């Protein structure tokens, strides 16, 4: 049953398949340099999203139990009906009509049978109630009972124990099962030692009904006594009835005695009814024994549910509930029961044992691949159950550890579905409850000029704190797939700093060869969560990016991962993506650039050679981050130039993997460095032949960035230097002009994938016409005027921005494309 995160000796053991699965951290090809539907994409790419295909219905294992309960109820009600008929017959016909004329043996036989059957019939519901009490204890009910029995010196109690032991399996597990349970409890002392007990009320299974009664009269053992008394009474009825039906010694009826002529028939009918009722009852008990003991129905259902040894208590409790409902109400009412609804009802109980049974069942079904969908659907439409599960997250008492952990695991599965995640996040106080799972805090320094030291609580001998850290991050990660939930996470007091604290991974951790996989997983999940929050669109995204970047440890934690995390490219990729998102805001760009070593580490990753193909995406992401940091930031451009990477960037234009990002970085350096760094950037001129060849030969994104770079590279040259570069490239100015006209004609409307290509093409056209008058004639011959007129008719807001957050444009160009087209038209007209 137990697939949960488990703790042992302070360490944590997890299923870490997601460490190998990097798909969610890879780029899908879309970037911030083109508009995209961020929220929809985030949800559709989620592995846990709702599939359009419907899964076939799964036969619930508990159907076998409800059917068995129905069959037993039919026999029980048939026996009860016969017993009631016999009781009426005896009281009305025999004792009422022949009481003074019955033989002495008949009178006492009838009286004994009536007392036995009357008591059984009218106390059946009470026996079921005792059976319920017998199932309230989780693992120690039977064990404690026998422990109490062994400690007693009363001879009668020892005799009763010895007599009843073979049959106790009807109501309790077999001796083998008890030994197995005892072994499990010994292996898990935390649960046994800290088993929660009611503090203000009695535990019904432990109530001593009589003083000094010890084992026999504990309420949890009364059901065993009642069970055997019923069997003994039924056997007594069979014996007494058969004795009379075989011997027919009802006394002599004198000839002519009309008052007693029907006495023999009446007695035969009564004894026959008593015999039939007793046999029916024994048939029920035999069928019970056959199904439970020999066919092991309860064990079979427990195995199908994969509850494990401790799950037998849940199975028995469910079966007794279904059986009781069939007996006390309609025989078909038990068929309406199912394990999920049964478990949800138990969550509202005030009994810790019942709460634990309920949450165990829900957890197992929610985590089981066969039953997960149906279980989560039922939980998801029941707000009161979700509220109860959220409330359980706040139960920090060590005695409630398993309940709290199971509730967190159920919510982690529930939050994987879009509608359910909205319901979870919509519960008042839900985020605060989830935040309570993250066991990290900072001490209060008491001074305004210092920050308290971070305290991450590690596992104790009796409590698995890291387990809850993982579950808390997992729940938040799934909730963050929804845009509205991201805002709620950001607005929850103290939650963002907790999340950022978990992104810390120093040199010692990242370089440790024996580091626990769980520690890396914690860092990964926290980075994934921060990435999702930072990439949120709209005003919510701006607020979150501001909040995240203002936390003083965010950027430095990521820098450490970039510097020391060479063995964990997935962590580096996540950290880089966070920096890229934070750089969407001007304040975030400055904070990143002002944190020492960040851009240096990004360039180290960007230029790193001989990396496995599976890590190529990290280099690409580093290029995108550097592009963002250089965009409209004079100070960051200065920091980049100080790193003396210009020559390497120019060389990267020849590398297929890096050329697109290198061109963007170079363009931003040329465009936003300002006149103070003109001499430092003059070296970019040598890239001109490479750029020109790419414009002529490439298409789409690469062509766009190369055209954009060319418009700035040529500004560093004289006309003679430009001619030399054209010669080196083996391309004429007329060929380039023709290519630019072709680009503008091809894209009569602004393309989504390359929204700036028309702008960049016009910028290059303007430079060419200003550089040489002959180029104006070339463009006139190519009917550039008509092409530019079409551009004026089809301009769009899409072309006005450098970057995009979802479908919202950011970093507006200082000059509109409309103005550029008019400038080009004016140059055509003037010359």
PDB file of C-alpha atoms in Angstrom, residues 499-673:
ATOM      1  CA  UNK A 499      10.383  29.218  -1.604  1.00  0.00           C
ATOM      2  CA  UNK A 500      13.508  31.245  -2.411  1.00  0.00           C
ATOM      3  CA  UNK A 501      15.305  29.755   0.604  1.00  0.00           C
ATOM      4  CA  UNK A 502      14.848  26.291  -0.900  1.00  0.00           C
ATOM      5  CA  UNK A 503      16.619  27.399  -4.117  1.00  0.00           C
ATOM      6  CA  UNK A 504      19.875  27.724  -2.216  1.00  0.00           C
ATOM      7  CA  UNK A 505      22.458  25.121  -3.214  1.00  0.00           C
ATOM      8  CA  UNK A 506      26.007  26.027  -2.285  1.00  0.00           C
ATOM      9  CA  UNK A 507      29.298  24.713  -3.598  1.00  0.00           C
ATOM     10  CA  UNK A 508      29.441  21.940  -1.019  1.00  0.00           C
ATOM     11  CA  UNK A 509      26.059  20.534  -2.009  1.00  0.00           C
ATOM     12  CA  UNK A 510      26.489  20.807  -5.773  1.00  0.00           C
ATOM     13  CA  UNK A 511      29.954  19.264  -5.822  1.00  0.00           C
ATOM     14  CA  UNK A 512      29.247  16.500  -3.314  1.00  0.00           C
ATOM     15  CA  UNK A 513      29.483  13.119  -5.034  1.00  0.00           C
ATOM     16  CA  UNK A 514      27.263  11.499  -2.393  1.00  0.00           C
ATOM     17  CA  UNK A 515      24.578  14.141  -2.185  1.00  0.00           C
ATOM     18  CA  UNK A 516      21.097  12.771  -1.540  1.00  0.00           C
ATOM     19  CA  UNK A 517      18.837  12.841  -4.585  1.00  0.00           C
ATOM     20  CA  UNK A 518      16.109  14.315  -2.395  1.00  0.00           C
ATOM     21  CA  UNK A 519      18.167  17.456  -1.756  1.00  0.00           C
ATOM     22  CA  UNK A 520      18.652  18.054  -5.470  1.00  0.00           C
ATOM     23  CA  UNK A 521      14.961  17.387  -6.025  1.00  0.00           C
ATOM     24  CA  UNK A 522      14.079  20.028  -3.436  1.00  0.00           C
ATOM     25  CA  UNK A 523      16.197  22.621  -5.233  1.00  0.00           C
ATOM     26  CA  UNK A 524      14.735  21.592  -8.583  1.00  0.00           C
ATOM     27  CA  UNK A 525      11.128  21.860  -7.443  1.00  0.00           C
ATOM     28  CA  UNK A 526      11.695  25.246  -5.840  1.00  0.00           C
ATOM     29  CA  UNK A 527      13.374  26.526  -9.021  1.00  0.00           C
ATOM     30  CA  UNK A 528      10.544  25.192 -11.151  1.00  0.00           C
ATOM     31  CA  UNK A 529       8.058  26.980  -8.930  1.00  0.00           C
ATOM     32  CA  UNK A 530       9.963  30.273  -9.033  1.00  0.00           C
ATOM     33  CA  UNK A 531      10.258  29.959 -12.817  1.00  0.00           C
ATOM     34  CA  UNK A 532       6.501  29.506 -13.176  1.00  0.00           C
ATOM     35  CA  UNK A 533       5.804  32.499 -10.951  1.00  0.00           C
ATOM     36  CA  UNK A 534       8.355  34.704 -12.704  1.00  0.00           C
ATOM     37  CA  UNK A 535       7.018  33.845 -16.166  1.00  0.00           C
ATOM     38  CA  UNK A 536       3.431  34.771 -15.278  1.00  0.00           C
ATOM     39  CA  UNK A 537       1.927  37.278 -17.681  1.00  0.00           C
ATOM     40  CA  UNK A 538       0.053  40.518 -17.155  1.00  0.00           C
ATOM     41  CA  UNK A 539       0.015  42.746 -14.102  1.00  0.00           C
ATOM     42  CA  UNK A 540       0.198  39.679 -11.858  1.00  0.00           C
ATOM     43  CA  UNK A 541       3.469  38.699 -13.511  1.00  0.00           C
ATOM     44  CA  UNK A 542       4.932  42.184 -13.117  1.00  0.00           C
ATOM     45  CA  UNK A 543       4.064  42.166  -9.423  1.00  0.00           C
ATOM     46  CA  UNK A 544       5.541  38.687  -8.900  1.00  0.00           C
ATOM     47  CA  UNK A 545       8.765  39.509 -10.750  1.00  0.00           C
ATOM     48  CA  UNK A 546       9.136  42.609  -8.621  1.00  0.00           C
ATOM     49  CA  UNK A 547       8.562  40.646  -5.419  1.00  0.00           C
ATOM     50  CA  UNK A 548      10.944  37.861  -6.423  1.00  0.00           C
ATOM     51  CA  UNK A 549      13.762  40.153  -7.520  1.00  0.00           C
ATOM     52  CA  UNK A 550      13.461  42.210  -4.336  1.00  0.00           C
ATOM     53  CA  UNK A 551      14.259  39.172  -2.192  1.00  0.00           C
ATOM     54  CA  UNK A 552      17.998  39.644  -1.719  1.00  0.00           C
ATOM     55  CA  UNK A 553      18.875  35.936  -1.989  1.00  0.00           C
ATOM     56  CA  UNK A 554      17.126  35.179  -5.286  1.00  0.00           C
ATOM     57  CA  UNK A 555      19.851  36.162  -7.737  1.00  0.00           C
ATOM     58  CA  UNK A 556      22.808  35.120  -5.584  1.00  0.00           C
ATOM     59  CA  UNK A 557      21.287  31.643  -5.106  1.00  0.00           C
ATOM     60  CA  UNK A 558      20.964  31.284  -8.876  1.00  0.00           C
ATOM     61  CA  UNK A 559      24.537  32.525  -9.353  1.00  0.00           C
ATOM     62  CA  UNK A 560      25.807  29.721  -7.112  1.00  0.00           C
ATOM     63  CA  UNK A 561      23.903  27.179  -9.178  1.00  0.00           C
ATOM     64  CA  UNK A 562      25.398  28.583 -12.405  1.00  0.00           C
ATOM     65  CA  UNK A 563      28.903  28.594 -10.896  1.00  0.00           C
ATOM     66  CA  UNK A 564      28.983  25.205  -9.189  1.00  0.00           C
ATOM     67  CA  UNK A 565      26.130  23.244 -10.765  1.00  0.00           C
ATOM     68  CA  UNK A 566      27.918  21.864 -13.810  1.00  0.00           C
ATOM     69  CA  UNK A 567      26.774  18.333 -12.875  1.00  0.00           C
ATOM     70  CA  UNK A 568      23.139  19.451 -12.819  1.00  0.00           C
ATOM     71  CA  UNK A 569      22.304  21.125 -16.149  1.00  0.00           C
ATOM     72  CA  UNK A 570      18.596  20.944 -15.386  1.00  0.00           C
ATOM     73  CA  UNK A 571      19.118  23.206 -12.344  1.00  0.00           C
ATOM     74  CA  UNK A 572      21.216  25.610 -14.398  1.00  0.00           C
ATOM     75  CA  UNK A 573      18.554  25.744 -17.087  1.00  0.00           C
ATOM     76  CA  UNK A 574      15.860  26.543 -14.542  1.00  0.00           C
ATOM     77  CA  UNK A 575      17.999  29.236 -12.923  1.00  0.00           C
ATOM     78  CA  UNK A 576      18.750  30.825 -16.299  1.00  0.00           C
ATOM     79  CA  UNK A 577      15.069  30.824 -17.244  1.00  0.00           C
ATOM     80  CA  UNK A 578      14.275  32.624 -13.975  1.00  0.00           C
ATOM     81  CA  UNK A 579      16.881  35.299 -14.760  1.00  0.00           C
ATOM     82  CA  UNK A 580      15.426  35.699 -18.242  1.00  0.00           C
ATOM     83  CA  UNK A 581      11.947  36.249 -16.835  1.00  0.00           C
ATOM     84  CA  UNK A 582      13.138  38.651 -14.125  1.00  0.00           C
ATOM     85  CA  UNK A 583      14.923  40.661 -16.813  1.00  0.00           C
ATOM     86  CA  UNK A 584      11.544  41.502 -18.342  1.00  0.00           C
ATOM     87  CA  UNK A 585      11.382  44.254 -15.728  1.00  0.00           C
ATOM     88  CA  UNK A 586      13.900  47.093 -15.751  1.00  0.00           C
ATOM     89  CA  UNK A 587      14.457  46.817 -12.020  1.00  0.00           C
ATOM     90  CA  UNK A 588      15.156  43.092 -12.306  1.00  0.00           C
ATOM     91  CA  UNK A 589      17.612  43.680 -15.151  1.00  0.00           C
ATOM     92  CA  UNK A 590      19.608  46.121 -13.060  1.00  0.00           C
ATOM     93  CA  UNK A 591      19.607  43.851 -10.012  1.00  0.00           C
ATOM     94  CA  UNK A 592      20.908  40.908 -12.046  1.00  0.00           C
ATOM     95  CA  UNK A 593      23.581  43.000 -13.726  1.00  0.00           C
ATOM     96  CA  UNK A 594      24.600  44.465 -10.373  1.00  0.00           C
ATOM     97  CA  UNK A 595      25.088  41.033  -8.791  1.00  0.00           C
ATOM     98  CA  UNK A 596      28.722  40.148  -9.269  1.00  0.00           C
ATOM     99  CA  UNK A 597      29.575  37.159 -11.409  1.00  0.00           C
ATOM    100  CA  UNK A 598      26.132  36.448 -12.857  1.00  0.00           C
ATOM    101  CA  UNK A 599      26.882  37.552 -16.428  1.00  0.00           C
ATOM    102  CA  UNK A 600      30.333  36.014 -16.262  1.00  0.00           C
ATOM    103  CA  UNK A 601      28.841  32.631 -15.357  1.00  0.00           C
ATOM    104  CA  UNK A 602      26.248  32.999 -18.106  1.00  0.00           C
ATOM    105  CA  UNK A 603      28.981  33.597 -20.676  1.00  0.00           C
ATOM    106  CA  UNK A 604      30.972  30.645 -19.328  1.00  0.00           C
ATOM    107  CA  UNK A 605      27.959  28.418 -19.942  1.00  0.00           C
ATOM    108  CA  UNK A 606      27.210  30.041 -23.303  1.00  0.00           C
ATOM    109  CA  UNK A 607      30.727  29.487 -24.623  1.00  0.00           C
ATOM    110  CA  UNK A 608      31.252  26.098 -22.980  1.00  0.00           C
ATOM    111  CA  UNK A 609      32.326  23.575 -25.583  1.00  0.00           C
ATOM    112  CA  UNK A 610      32.185  19.801 -25.824  1.00  0.00           C
ATOM    113  CA  UNK A 611      28.959  19.481 -23.897  1.00  0.00           C
ATOM    114  CA  UNK A 612      26.654  16.487 -24.393  1.00  0.00           C
ATOM    115  CA  UNK A 613      23.807  16.982 -26.811  1.00  0.00           C
ATOM    116  CA  UNK A 614      21.341  16.663 -23.936  1.00  0.00           C
ATOM    117  CA  UNK A 615      22.800  19.842 -22.375  1.00  0.00           C
ATOM    118  CA  UNK A 616      22.701  22.030 -25.468  1.00  0.00           C
ATOM    119  CA  UNK A 617      19.509  23.655 -24.260  1.00  0.00           C
ATOM    120  CA  UNK A 618      21.400  25.164 -21.309  1.00  0.00           C
ATOM    121  CA  UNK A 619      23.749  27.060 -23.663  1.00  0.00           C
ATOM    122  CA  UNK A 620      20.814  28.319 -25.708  1.00  0.00           C
ATOM    123  CA  UNK A 621      19.024  29.502 -22.573  1.00  0.00           C
ATOM    124  CA  UNK A 622      22.160  31.325 -21.418  1.00  0.00           C
ATOM    125  CA  UNK A 623      22.255  33.180 -24.732  1.00  0.00           C
ATOM    126  CA  UNK A 624      18.655  34.268 -24.368  1.00  0.00           C
ATOM    127  CA  UNK A 625      19.294  35.483 -20.817  1.00  0.00           C
ATOM    128  CA  UNK A 626      22.291  37.529 -21.934  1.00  0.00           C
ATOM    129  CA  UNK A 627      20.245  39.017 -24.745  1.00  0.00           C
ATOM    130  CA  UNK A 628      17.655  40.148 -22.254  1.00  0.00           C
ATOM    131  CA  UNK A 629      20.225  41.594 -19.882  1.00  0.00           C
ATOM    132  CA  UNK A 630      21.802  43.650 -22.662  1.00  0.00           C
ATOM    133  CA  UNK A 631      18.446  44.925 -23.924  1.00  0.00           C
ATOM    134  CA  UNK A 632      17.997  48.652 -23.215  1.00  0.00           C
ATOM    135  CA  UNK A 633      20.497  48.506 -20.348  1.00  0.00           C
ATOM    136  CA  UNK A 634      23.542  50.671 -20.811  1.00  0.00           C
ATOM    137  CA  UNK A 635      25.057  49.529 -17.520  1.00  0.00           C
ATOM    138  CA  UNK A 636      24.757  45.851 -18.400  1.00  0.00           C
ATOM    139  CA  UNK A 637      26.251  46.486 -21.833  1.00  0.00           C
ATOM    140  CA  UNK A 638      29.197  48.072 -20.028  1.00  0.00           C
ATOM    141  CA  UNK A 639      29.522  45.005 -17.768  1.00  0.00           C
ATOM    142  CA  UNK A 640      29.533  42.729 -20.826  1.00  0.00           C
ATOM    143  CA  UNK A 641      32.192  44.777 -22.620  1.00  0.00           C
ATOM    144  CA  UNK A 642      34.361  44.649 -19.491  1.00  0.00           C
ATOM    145  CA  UNK A 643      34.335  40.855 -19.743  1.00  0.00           C
ATOM    146  CA  UNK A 644      36.179  41.113 -23.131  1.00  0.00           C
ATOM    147  CA  UNK A 645      33.854  38.675 -24.863  1.00  0.00           C
ATOM    148  CA  UNK A 646      33.305  40.662 -28.078  1.00  0.00           C
ATOM    149  CA  UNK A 647      35.673  38.552 -30.170  1.00  0.00           C
ATOM    150  CA  UNK A 648      34.164  35.330 -28.863  1.00  0.00           C
ATOM    151  CA  UNK A 649      30.679  36.607 -29.683  1.00  0.00           C
ATOM    152  CA  UNK A 650      31.774  37.389 -33.225  1.00  0.00           C
ATOM    153  CA  UNK A 651      33.260  33.919 -33.499  1.00  0.00           C
ATOM    154  CA  UNK A 652      30.002  32.438 -32.201  1.00  0.00           C
ATOM    155  CA  UNK A 653      28.263  33.793 -35.309  1.00  0.00           C
ATOM    156  CA  UNK A 654      29.865  30.871 -37.152  1.00  0.00           C
ATOM    157  CA  UNK A 655      28.551  28.293 -34.667  1.00  0.00           C
ATOM    158  CA  UNK A 656      25.074  27.052 -35.708  1.00  0.00           C
ATOM    159  CA  UNK A 657      23.971  26.469 -32.127  1.00  0.00           C
ATOM    160  CA  UNK A 658      24.999  29.908 -30.860  1.00  0.00           C
ATOM    161  CA  UNK A 659      24.755  32.212 -33.880  1.00  0.00           C
ATOM    162  CA  UNK A 660      21.193  33.366 -33.257  1.00  0.00           C
ATOM    163  CA  UNK A 661      21.802  34.357 -29.632  1.00  0.00           C
ATOM    164  CA  UNK A 662      25.225  35.813 -30.426  1.00  0.00           C
ATOM    165  CA  UNK A 663      23.694  38.033 -33.112  1.00  0.00           C
ATOM    166  CA  UNK A 664      21.042  39.286 -30.702  1.00  0.00           C
ATOM    167  CA  UNK A 665      23.603  40.067 -28.011  1.00  0.00           C
ATOM    168  CA  UNK A 666      25.833  41.913 -30.485  1.00  0.00           C
ATOM    169  CA  UNK A 667      22.904  43.899 -31.830  1.00  0.00           C
ATOM    170  CA  UNK A 668      21.866  44.964 -28.326  1.00  0.00           C
ATOM    171  CA  UNK A 669      25.446  45.947 -27.515  1.00  0.00           C
ATOM    172  CA  UNK A 670      25.614  48.090 -30.639  1.00  0.00           C
ATOM    173  CA  UNK A 671      22.155  49.584 -30.125  1.00  0.00           C
ATOM    174  CA  UNK A 672      22.163  50.345 -26.399  1.00  0.00           C
ATOM    175  CA  UNK A 673      25.794  50.893 -25.334  1.00  0.00           C
TER     176      UNK A 673
END
